């Protein structure tokens, strides 16, 4: 085996010492595969097989480094140790030997083991050969049937690695497609999220739909939806080419605790019913978060309005930006994709003014900078708290954007006019 591969797998790169790992013990899964491929990650995700006392080993390592400990599966003896820049999973060996365990895995490329004590690569299923030729090959039909989530993982891993799925493996996936309905929605959602974030993901989602794997969860997907999904990729490329700084914006997760990006929201909006209310029900069924659902439904509800932004008054633009809020870039990408499908000319120019406004933090149409607060309006004008306060603040913000007022004193005088006209 190439010495460079061994160097990538060497314990010196781990977040814990080899001395804490019993003999025998083996690293398996994605870390071994990625080392062979030469793929590096800033965040390490390591998996180990331990013949006995896997949870005990994990506890010992976690305690030694004061790292986080999570018992993932008490019945199967699987635990995780969480370090600042890595996770290490420790699983009890399944079956009587390492070979039995490797034969129970999903694909040959994930059934390669590394013995850190001897620096030996163990490859009983010729996974290295499949890595070299870029092929995703199942180990057995039964293994896929035992955990139908593996059907979806095939498309995700093919997309991530830019591999092809071996023909008999894909035939088996098609034959087992209905089994995917047995998988918990949240597990499917995670896999879909990964695929949406991958450049080659659109084609593989299309393949998954054609193979019948998606329809149990995304009941409204059709060929038109998938055309729009491809158009979203094209729209994002056009936007980033014109405004390179927006690549980071589109790739930013919508929340610190949610991995879905704003580009992912635009893509997800392609997979659900175009009616926001129906889409919300659909996404709730698949256990998406409230933040993700709000992003998708806002995109579906507002994209047609955004397409008319070029011809809107300042007042109309103000309300548009208020309704879009931080979903602006997802909605813009989705709206541009819709235009692309309609083969409109100068589609990007339609959004140029709105994008420039949003990118300018000092633009008072896209970003309010209140001259007065609701409390100040109540105290200075001696009026009770009521829905009228919200209307007053809105009208002040619009007048400010229209350059009719610019100071707190002018805002309060303007508020008196609003009250008189109410």
Short mmCIF file of C-alpha atoms in Angstrom, two decimals:
data_model
loop_
_atom_site.label_atom_id
_atom_site.label_comp_id
_atom_site.label_asym_id
_atom_site.label_seq_id
_atom_site.Cartn_x
_atom_site.Cartn_y
_atom_site.Cartn_z
CA UNK A 1 0.00 0.00 0.00
CA UNK A 2 1.21 3.50 -0.85
CA UNK A 3 3.22 5.02 2.02
CA UNK A 4 1.43 8.33 1.50
CA UNK A 5 -1.88 6.64 2.35
CA UNK A 6 -0.39 5.14 5.50
CA UNK A 7 0.90 8.59 6.47
CA UNK A 8 -2.58 10.06 6.10
CA UNK A 9 -4.00 7.36 8.40
CA UNK A 10 -1.16 7.49 10.93
CA UNK A 11 -2.18 7.91 14.59
CA UNK A 12 -0.09 11.08 14.82
CA UNK A 13 -3.00 12.76 12.97
CA UNK A 14 -5.60 11.61 15.50
CA UNK A 15 -6.94 13.69 18.40
CA UNK A 16 -5.93 10.94 20.87
CA UNK A 17 -2.97 8.67 21.48
CA UNK A 18 -2.68 5.19 19.96
CA UNK A 19 -1.65 3.97 23.43
CA UNK A 20 -5.28 4.27 24.56
CA UNK A 21 -6.50 1.97 21.78
CA UNK A 22 -6.44 -1.75 22.62
CA UNK A 23 -5.08 -4.47 20.37
CA UNK A 24 -6.58 -5.44 18.05
CA UNK A 25 -8.51 -2.38 16.91
CA UNK A 26 -9.24 -1.12 13.42
CA UNK A 27 -10.09 2.16 11.74
CA UNK A 28 -12.82 1.69 9.12
CA UNK A 29 -15.25 3.59 6.92
CA UNK A 30 -15.00 7.04 5.42
CA UNK A 31 -11.69 8.08 6.95
CA UNK A 32 -9.91 5.10 5.41
CA UNK A 33 -11.66 5.60 2.07
CA UNK A 34 -10.84 9.30 2.00
CA UNK A 35 -7.19 8.67 2.86
CA UNK A 36 -6.94 6.32 -0.13
CA UNK A 37 -8.63 8.95 -2.31
CA UNK A 38 -6.35 11.68 -1.00
CA UNK A 39 -9.28 13.70 0.33
CA UNK A 40 -8.57 15.78 3.41
CA UNK A 41 -10.99 17.37 5.86
CA UNK A 42 -10.51 20.08 8.45
CA UNK A 43 -12.88 18.24 10.78
CA UNK A 44 -11.88 14.61 11.33
CA UNK A 45 -14.60 11.95 11.46
CA UNK A 46 -13.05 8.68 12.61
CA UNK A 47 -14.64 5.24 13.03
CA UNK A 48 -13.11 2.32 14.92
CA UNK A 49 -14.05 -1.32 15.38
CA UNK A 50 -13.16 -2.78 18.78
CA UNK A 51 -13.63 -6.54 19.35
CA UNK A 52 -14.63 -6.04 23.02
CA UNK A 53 -15.61 -3.25 25.42
CA UNK A 54 -15.99 -0.57 22.73
CA UNK A 55 -18.04 1.73 24.98
CA UNK A 56 -15.54 1.31 27.82
CA UNK A 57 -12.68 2.26 25.48
CA UNK A 58 -14.60 5.36 24.37
CA UNK A 59 -15.30 6.39 27.98
CA UNK A 60 -11.64 6.00 28.90
CA UNK A 61 -10.49 8.16 25.99
CA UNK A 62 -13.15 10.80 26.66
CA UNK A 63 -12.18 10.97 30.35
CA UNK A 64 -8.46 11.15 29.57
CA UNK A 65 -8.90 14.16 27.25
CA UNK A 66 -11.91 15.66 29.04
CA UNK A 67 -13.75 15.32 25.73
CA UNK A 68 -17.47 14.87 25.14
CA UNK A 69 -18.94 11.39 25.40
CA UNK A 70 -22.15 10.22 23.71
CA UNK A 71 -23.61 6.72 23.96
CA UNK A 72 -25.01 6.28 20.45
CA UNK A 73 -26.39 2.74 20.74
CA UNK A 74 -26.34 0.87 24.03
CA UNK A 75 -27.63 -2.36 22.50
CA UNK A 76 -24.97 -2.49 19.79
CA UNK A 77 -22.26 -0.96 22.00
CA UNK A 78 -21.49 2.14 19.95
CA UNK A 79 -20.20 5.37 21.51
CA UNK A 80 -18.79 8.67 20.31
CA UNK A 81 -16.03 10.87 21.68
CA UNK A 82 -16.29 14.52 20.64
CA UNK A 83 -13.12 16.60 20.39
CA UNK A 84 -12.91 20.30 19.37
CA UNK A 85 -12.02 19.46 15.77
CA UNK A 86 -12.89 15.78 15.47
CA UNK A 87 -15.24 12.99 16.44
CA UNK A 88 -14.27 9.38 16.99
CA UNK A 89 -16.89 6.62 16.99
CA UNK A 90 -16.13 3.30 18.65
CA UNK A 91 -18.28 0.31 17.73
CA UNK A 92 -18.30 -3.24 18.97
CA UNK A 93 -17.25 -5.63 16.23
CA UNK A 94 -20.28 -7.28 14.58
CA UNK A 95 -19.81 -11.01 14.20
CA UNK A 96 -16.99 -13.28 15.17
CA UNK A 97 -14.23 -11.53 13.23
CA UNK A 98 -13.22 -8.34 11.44
CA UNK A 99 -13.98 -10.01 8.12
CA UNK A 100 -17.53 -10.78 9.23
CA UNK A 101 -17.98 -7.16 10.27
CA UNK A 102 -16.66 -5.77 6.96
CA UNK A 103 -18.94 -8.10 5.00
CA UNK A 104 -21.97 -6.55 6.75
CA UNK A 105 -21.26 -3.03 5.48
CA UNK A 106 -22.94 -1.15 2.64
CA UNK A 107 -20.39 -0.69 -0.17
CA UNK A 108 -16.98 -2.15 -0.88
CA UNK A 109 -15.28 1.26 -0.68
CA UNK A 110 -16.45 1.52 2.94
CA UNK A 111 -15.38 -2.01 3.88
CA UNK A 112 -11.65 -1.32 4.08
CA UNK A 113 -9.92 -1.47 7.48
CA UNK A 114 -6.66 -0.04 8.76
CA UNK A 115 -4.78 -1.60 11.67
CA UNK A 116 -2.93 1.31 13.33
CA UNK A 117 -0.80 -1.04 15.41
CA UNK A 118 0.66 -2.79 12.36
CA UNK A 119 -0.05 -0.07 9.74
CA UNK A 120 -1.75 -2.72 7.62
CA UNK A 121 -4.61 -2.09 5.16
CA UNK A 122 -7.17 -4.94 5.16
CA UNK A 123 -9.31 -5.07 2.02
CA UNK A 124 -11.16 -8.40 1.69
CA UNK A 125 -13.80 -7.05 -0.73
CA UNK A 126 -11.47 -5.28 -3.17
CA UNK A 127 -12.70 -1.84 -2.16
CA UNK A 128 -9.37 -0.25 -3.14
CA UNK A 129 -9.87 -1.43 -6.73
CA UNK A 130 -13.35 0.12 -6.79
CA UNK A 131 -11.94 3.38 -5.40
CA UNK A 132 -9.33 3.40 -8.15
CA UNK A 133 -11.99 2.99 -10.86
CA UNK A 134 -14.53 5.30 -9.20
CA UNK A 135 -17.26 2.69 -8.70
CA UNK A 136 -19.78 2.37 -5.89
CA UNK A 137 -20.53 -1.35 -5.52
CA UNK A 138 -22.79 -3.00 -2.95
CA UNK A 139 -21.48 -5.83 -0.83
CA UNK A 140 -24.79 -7.69 -0.98
CA UNK A 141 -28.48 -7.15 -1.65
CA UNK A 142 -29.27 -8.26 1.90
CA UNK A 143 -27.05 -5.56 3.39
CA UNK A 144 -29.02 -2.88 1.55
CA UNK A 145 -32.30 -4.47 2.58
CA UNK A 146 -31.23 -4.63 6.23
CA UNK A 147 -30.84 -0.84 6.32
CA UNK A 148 -32.77 0.81 3.46
CA UNK A 149 -31.19 4.19 4.24
CA UNK A 150 -28.22 2.77 2.36
CA UNK A 151 -30.27 3.10 -0.83
CA UNK A 152 -30.22 6.90 -0.43
CA UNK A 153 -26.61 6.91 0.74
CA UNK A 154 -25.61 5.42 -2.59
CA UNK A 155 -26.64 8.60 -4.41
CA UNK A 156 -25.11 10.82 -1.74
CA UNK A 157 -21.75 9.06 -1.83
CA UNK A 158 -21.72 8.91 -5.62
CA UNK A 159 -22.31 12.68 -5.64
CA UNK A 160 -19.72 13.42 -2.95
CA UNK A 161 -17.01 11.29 -4.53
CA UNK A 162 -17.96 11.85 -8.18
CA UNK A 163 -18.30 8.05 -8.56
CA UNK A 164 -20.67 5.99 -10.68
CA UNK A 165 -22.99 3.36 -9.22
CA UNK A 166 -22.19 -0.12 -10.50
CA UNK A 167 -25.09 -1.35 -12.73
CA UNK A 168 -26.14 -4.39 -10.69
CA UNK A 169 -26.03 -2.27 -7.53
CA UNK A 170 -28.31 0.32 -9.14
CA UNK A 171 -30.68 -2.42 -10.34
CA UNK A 172 -30.87 -3.71 -6.77
CA UNK A 173 -31.59 -0.21 -5.45
CA UNK A 174 -34.46 0.13 -7.95
CA UNK A 175 -35.87 -3.24 -6.88
CA UNK A 176 -35.68 -2.30 -3.20
CA UNK A 177 -36.86 1.31 -3.67
CA UNK A 178 -40.15 0.84 -1.79
CA UNK A 179 -38.20 -0.28 1.30
CA UNK A 180 -37.06 3.32 1.77
CA UNK A 181 -40.50 4.08 3.27
CA UNK A 182 -39.41 2.07 6.34
CA UNK A 183 -36.70 4.64 7.13
CA UNK A 184 -37.39 7.45 9.61
CA UNK A 185 -37.99 10.77 7.84
CA UNK A 186 -35.25 12.58 9.74
CA UNK A 187 -32.62 10.14 8.45
CA UNK A 188 -33.75 10.72 4.87
CA UNK A 189 -33.75 14.47 5.47
CA UNK A 190 -30.09 14.39 6.50
CA UNK A 191 -29.09 12.55 3.33
CA UNK A 192 -31.11 14.94 1.15
CA UNK A 193 -29.36 17.84 2.88
CA UNK A 194 -25.97 16.45 1.99
CA UNK A 195 -26.96 15.94 -1.65
CA UNK A 196 -28.39 19.46 -1.97
CA UNK A 197 -25.05 20.89 -0.80
CA UNK A 198 -23.00 18.95 -3.37
CA UNK A 199 -22.23 20.39 -6.82
CA UNK A 200 -23.08 17.10 -8.53
CA UNK A 201 -26.07 16.54 -6.28
CA UNK A 202 -28.78 17.68 -8.70
CA UNK A 203 -28.11 14.93 -11.23
CA UNK A 204 -28.02 12.31 -8.51
CA UNK A 205 -31.30 13.54 -7.01
CA UNK A 206 -32.79 13.21 -10.48
CA UNK A 207 -31.44 9.65 -10.68
CA UNK A 208 -32.82 8.84 -7.22
CA UNK A 209 -36.25 10.07 -8.34
CA UNK A 210 -36.08 8.07 -11.57
CA UNK A 211 -35.13 5.00 -9.53
CA UNK A 212 -38.19 5.48 -7.29
CA UNK A 213 -36.29 6.23 -4.08
CA UNK A 214 -37.62 9.75 -3.42
CA UNK A 215 -41.35 9.46 -4.01
CA UNK A 216 -42.16 8.07 -0.55
CA UNK A 217 -41.00 11.33 1.05
CA UNK A 218 -41.23 14.06 -1.62
CA UNK A 219 -44.57 13.21 -3.15
CA UNK A 220 -44.71 16.27 -5.40
CA UNK A 221 -41.44 15.77 -7.27
CA UNK A 222 -41.75 15.55 -11.04
CA UNK A 223 -39.54 16.22 -14.05
CA UNK A 224 -40.48 19.93 -14.00
CA UNK A 225 -39.33 20.26 -10.38
CA UNK A 226 -36.02 18.69 -11.26
CA UNK A 227 -35.57 21.04 -14.23
CA UNK A 228 -35.99 23.94 -11.82
CA UNK A 229 -33.48 22.34 -9.45
CA UNK A 230 -30.92 22.35 -12.27
CA UNK A 231 -31.90 25.95 -13.06
CA UNK A 232 -31.17 26.93 -9.44
CA UNK A 233 -27.61 25.66 -9.91
CA UNK A 234 -27.35 27.75 -13.07
CA UNK A 235 -28.86 30.80 -11.36
CA UNK A 236 -26.43 30.54 -8.44
CA UNK A 237 -23.50 30.38 -10.89
CA UNK A 238 -24.73 33.51 -12.70
CA UNK A 239 -25.19 35.43 -9.44
CA UNK A 240 -21.79 34.41 -8.08
CA UNK A 241 -20.07 35.29 -11.36
CA UNK A 242 -21.54 38.81 -11.13
CA UNK A 243 -21.15 39.21 -7.35
CA UNK A 244 -18.40 36.81 -6.12
CA UNK A 245 -18.99 37.87 -2.51
CA UNK A 246 -22.40 36.20 -2.66
CA UNK A 247 -20.90 32.71 -2.86
CA UNK A 248 -20.22 32.85 0.87
CA UNK A 249 -23.73 34.21 1.52
CA UNK A 250 -25.39 31.40 -0.42
CA UNK A 251 -23.24 28.77 1.29
CA UNK A 252 -23.93 30.12 4.79
CA UNK A 253 -26.09 27.85 7.02
CA UNK A 254 -29.43 29.45 7.83
CA UNK A 255 -28.79 28.94 11.55
CA UNK A 256 -25.75 28.00 13.62
CA UNK A 257 -27.55 24.82 14.65
CA UNK A 258 -28.86 23.94 11.17
CA UNK A 259 -26.58 22.79 8.34
CA UNK A 260 -28.95 23.70 5.49
CA UNK A 261 -27.56 26.67 3.53
CA UNK A 262 -29.50 29.46 1.83
CA UNK A 263 -28.71 27.85 -1.51
CA UNK A 264 -30.05 24.61 -0.02
CA UNK A 265 -33.30 26.41 0.82
CA UNK A 266 -33.67 27.54 -2.82
CA UNK A 267 -33.08 23.95 -3.94
CA UNK A 268 -35.43 22.47 -1.36
CA UNK A 269 -38.16 24.80 -2.63
CA UNK A 270 -37.90 22.98 -5.97
CA UNK A 271 -38.75 19.60 -4.42
CA UNK A 272 -42.03 20.46 -2.72
CA UNK A 273 -45.51 21.57 -3.74
CA UNK A 274 -45.48 25.12 -5.20
CA UNK A 275 -48.29 26.18 -2.85
CA UNK A 276 -46.60 27.44 0.37
CA UNK A 277 -49.29 25.95 2.63
CA UNK A 278 -49.03 22.51 1.05
CA UNK A 279 -45.24 22.78 1.08
CA UNK A 280 -45.30 23.55 4.81
CA UNK A 281 -47.34 20.41 5.55
CA UNK A 282 -45.04 18.35 3.39
CA UNK A 283 -41.88 19.61 5.09
CA UNK A 284 -43.36 19.15 8.56
CA UNK A 285 -44.05 15.52 7.64
CA UNK A 286 -40.37 15.07 6.77
CA UNK A 287 -39.41 16.72 10.11
CA UNK A 288 -37.76 19.85 8.72
CA UNK A 289 -37.19 22.63 11.25
CA UNK A 290 -39.36 25.72 11.53
CA UNK A 291 -36.49 27.85 10.24
CA UNK A 292 -36.07 25.68 7.13
CA UNK A 293 -39.83 25.61 6.51
CA UNK A 294 -40.04 29.38 6.86
CA UNK A 295 -37.19 29.77 4.37
CA UNK A 296 -38.87 27.54 1.79
CA UNK A 297 -42.39 28.92 2.20
CA UNK A 298 -41.15 32.53 2.08
CA UNK A 299 -39.27 31.72 -1.13
CA UNK A 300 -42.34 30.15 -2.71
CA UNK A 301 -44.62 32.97 -1.57
CA UNK A 302 -42.38 35.91 -2.51
CA UNK A 303 -40.38 34.98 -5.61
CA UNK A 304 -43.04 36.23 -8.05
CA UNK A 305 -43.12 39.58 -6.23
CA UNK A 306 -39.33 39.81 -6.37
CA UNK A 307 -39.48 39.29 -10.14
CA UNK A 308 -41.39 42.62 -10.31
CA UNK A 309 -39.05 44.55 -7.99
CA UNK A 310 -37.43 46.48 -10.85
CA UNK A 311 -40.69 48.33 -11.52
CA UNK A 312 -41.73 48.85 -7.89
CA UNK A 313 -41.96 52.17 -6.05
CA UNK A 314 -39.68 52.70 -3.02
CA UNK A 315 -42.65 52.04 -0.78
CA UNK A 316 -43.39 48.74 -2.50
CA UNK A 317 -39.71 47.76 -2.38
CA UNK A 318 -39.63 48.54 1.35
CA UNK A 319 -42.42 46.07 2.06
CA UNK A 320 -40.81 43.53 -0.26
CA UNK A 321 -37.56 43.60 1.71
CA UNK A 322 -39.46 43.49 5.01
CA UNK A 323 -41.27 40.34 3.89
CA UNK A 324 -38.13 38.69 2.53
CA UNK A 325 -35.80 39.55 5.41
CA UNK A 326 -32.83 37.14 5.48
CA UNK A 327 -34.44 34.83 2.89
CA UNK A 328 -33.59 37.40 0.20
CA UNK A 329 -30.75 35.53 -1.53
CA UNK A 330 -32.52 32.16 -1.51
CA UNK A 331 -35.58 33.80 -3.03
CA UNK A 332 -33.53 35.72 -5.60
CA UNK A 333 -31.80 32.52 -6.73
CA UNK A 334 -35.13 30.70 -6.97
CA UNK A 335 -36.75 33.60 -8.87
CA UNK A 336 -33.86 33.78 -11.33
CA UNK A 337 -34.12 30.01 -11.86
CA UNK A 338 -37.80 30.46 -12.67
CA UNK A 339 -36.87 33.13 -15.22
CA UNK A 340 -34.23 30.88 -16.76
CA UNK A 341 -36.84 28.17 -17.33
CA UNK A 342 -39.07 30.75 -19.02
CA UNK A 343 -36.11 31.71 -21.27
CA UNK A 344 -36.34 35.40 -20.42
CA UNK A 345 -33.73 37.83 -21.71
CA UNK A 346 -31.52 39.87 -19.38
CA UNK A 347 -32.77 37.87 -16.42
CA UNK A 348 -29.94 38.86 -14.06
CA UNK A 349 -30.52 42.58 -14.68
CA UNK A 350 -34.04 42.14 -13.26
CA UNK A 351 -32.52 41.66 -9.80
CA UNK A 352 -29.47 43.92 -10.03
CA UNK A 353 -31.00 46.90 -8.23
CA UNK A 354 -32.51 44.77 -5.46
CA UNK A 355 -29.25 42.87 -4.93
CA UNK A 356 -27.26 46.11 -4.74
CA UNK A 357 -29.71 47.46 -2.18
CA UNK A 358 -29.45 44.32 -0.05
CA UNK A 359 -25.65 44.31 -0.22
CA UNK A 360 -25.53 47.93 0.96
CA UNK A 361 -26.04 47.92 4.77
CA UNK A 362 -26.77 51.66 4.64
CA UNK A 363 -29.61 51.34 2.14
CA UNK A 364 -32.73 52.38 4.04
CA UNK A 365 -35.10 50.56 1.69
CA UNK A 366 -33.51 47.16 2.32
CA UNK A 367 -32.25 47.77 5.87
CA UNK A 368 -34.14 49.94 8.32
CA UNK A 369 -32.26 52.24 10.70
CA UNK A 370 -34.96 53.51 13.09
CA UNK A 371 -34.91 57.20 13.94
CA UNK A 372 -37.16 56.60 16.94
CA UNK A 373 -38.42 53.61 18.90
CA UNK A 374 -41.99 52.67 19.65
CA UNK A 375 -41.42 53.58 23.31
CA UNK A 376 -40.24 57.04 22.33
CA UNK A 377 -43.32 57.56 20.15
CA UNK A 378 -45.60 56.56 23.04
CA UNK A 379 -43.83 58.82 25.58
CA UNK A 380 -43.17 61.86 23.38
CA UNK A 381 -46.62 61.94 21.81
CA UNK A 382 -48.44 60.72 24.91
CA UNK A 383 -50.40 57.99 23.13
CA UNK A 384 -51.25 54.46 24.36
CA UNK A 385 -49.62 51.30 23.13
CA UNK A 386 -51.65 49.89 20.25
CA UNK A 387 -51.29 48.48 16.70
CA UNK A 388 -51.12 52.12 15.60
CA UNK A 389 -47.56 52.30 16.94
CA UNK A 390 -46.43 49.68 14.44
CA UNK A 391 -48.08 51.60 11.59
CA UNK A 392 -46.40 54.83 12.72
CA UNK A 393 -42.95 53.22 12.81
CA UNK A 394 -43.50 51.72 9.36
CA UNK A 395 -44.54 55.06 7.85
CA UNK A 396 -41.56 56.77 9.48
CA UNK A 397 -39.21 54.16 7.99
CA UNK A 398 -40.70 54.62 4.51
CA UNK A 399 -40.54 58.42 4.76
CA UNK A 400 -36.91 58.09 5.84
CA UNK A 401 -36.14 55.83 2.85
CA UNK A 402 -37.81 58.39 0.59
CA UNK A 403 -35.53 61.08 2.09
CA UNK A 404 -38.50 63.04 3.46
CA UNK A 405 -37.15 62.93 7.03
CA UNK A 406 -33.73 62.32 8.54
CA UNK A 407 -33.83 63.20 12.26
CA UNK A 408 -35.68 62.00 15.34
CA UNK A 409 -37.40 65.38 15.65
CA UNK A 410 -38.65 65.19 12.07
CA UNK A 411 -39.78 61.61 12.69
CA UNK A 412 -41.91 62.66 15.65
CA UNK A 413 -43.48 65.51 13.70
CA UNK A 414 -44.18 63.09 10.86
CA UNK A 415 -45.76 60.69 13.37
CA UNK A 416 -48.26 63.39 14.36
CA UNK A 417 -49.39 63.60 10.73
CA UNK A 418 -49.80 59.81 10.62
CA UNK A 419 -51.97 59.97 13.74
CA UNK A 420 -54.13 62.75 12.30
CA UNK A 421 -54.67 60.78 9.08
CA UNK A 422 -55.47 57.51 10.86
#
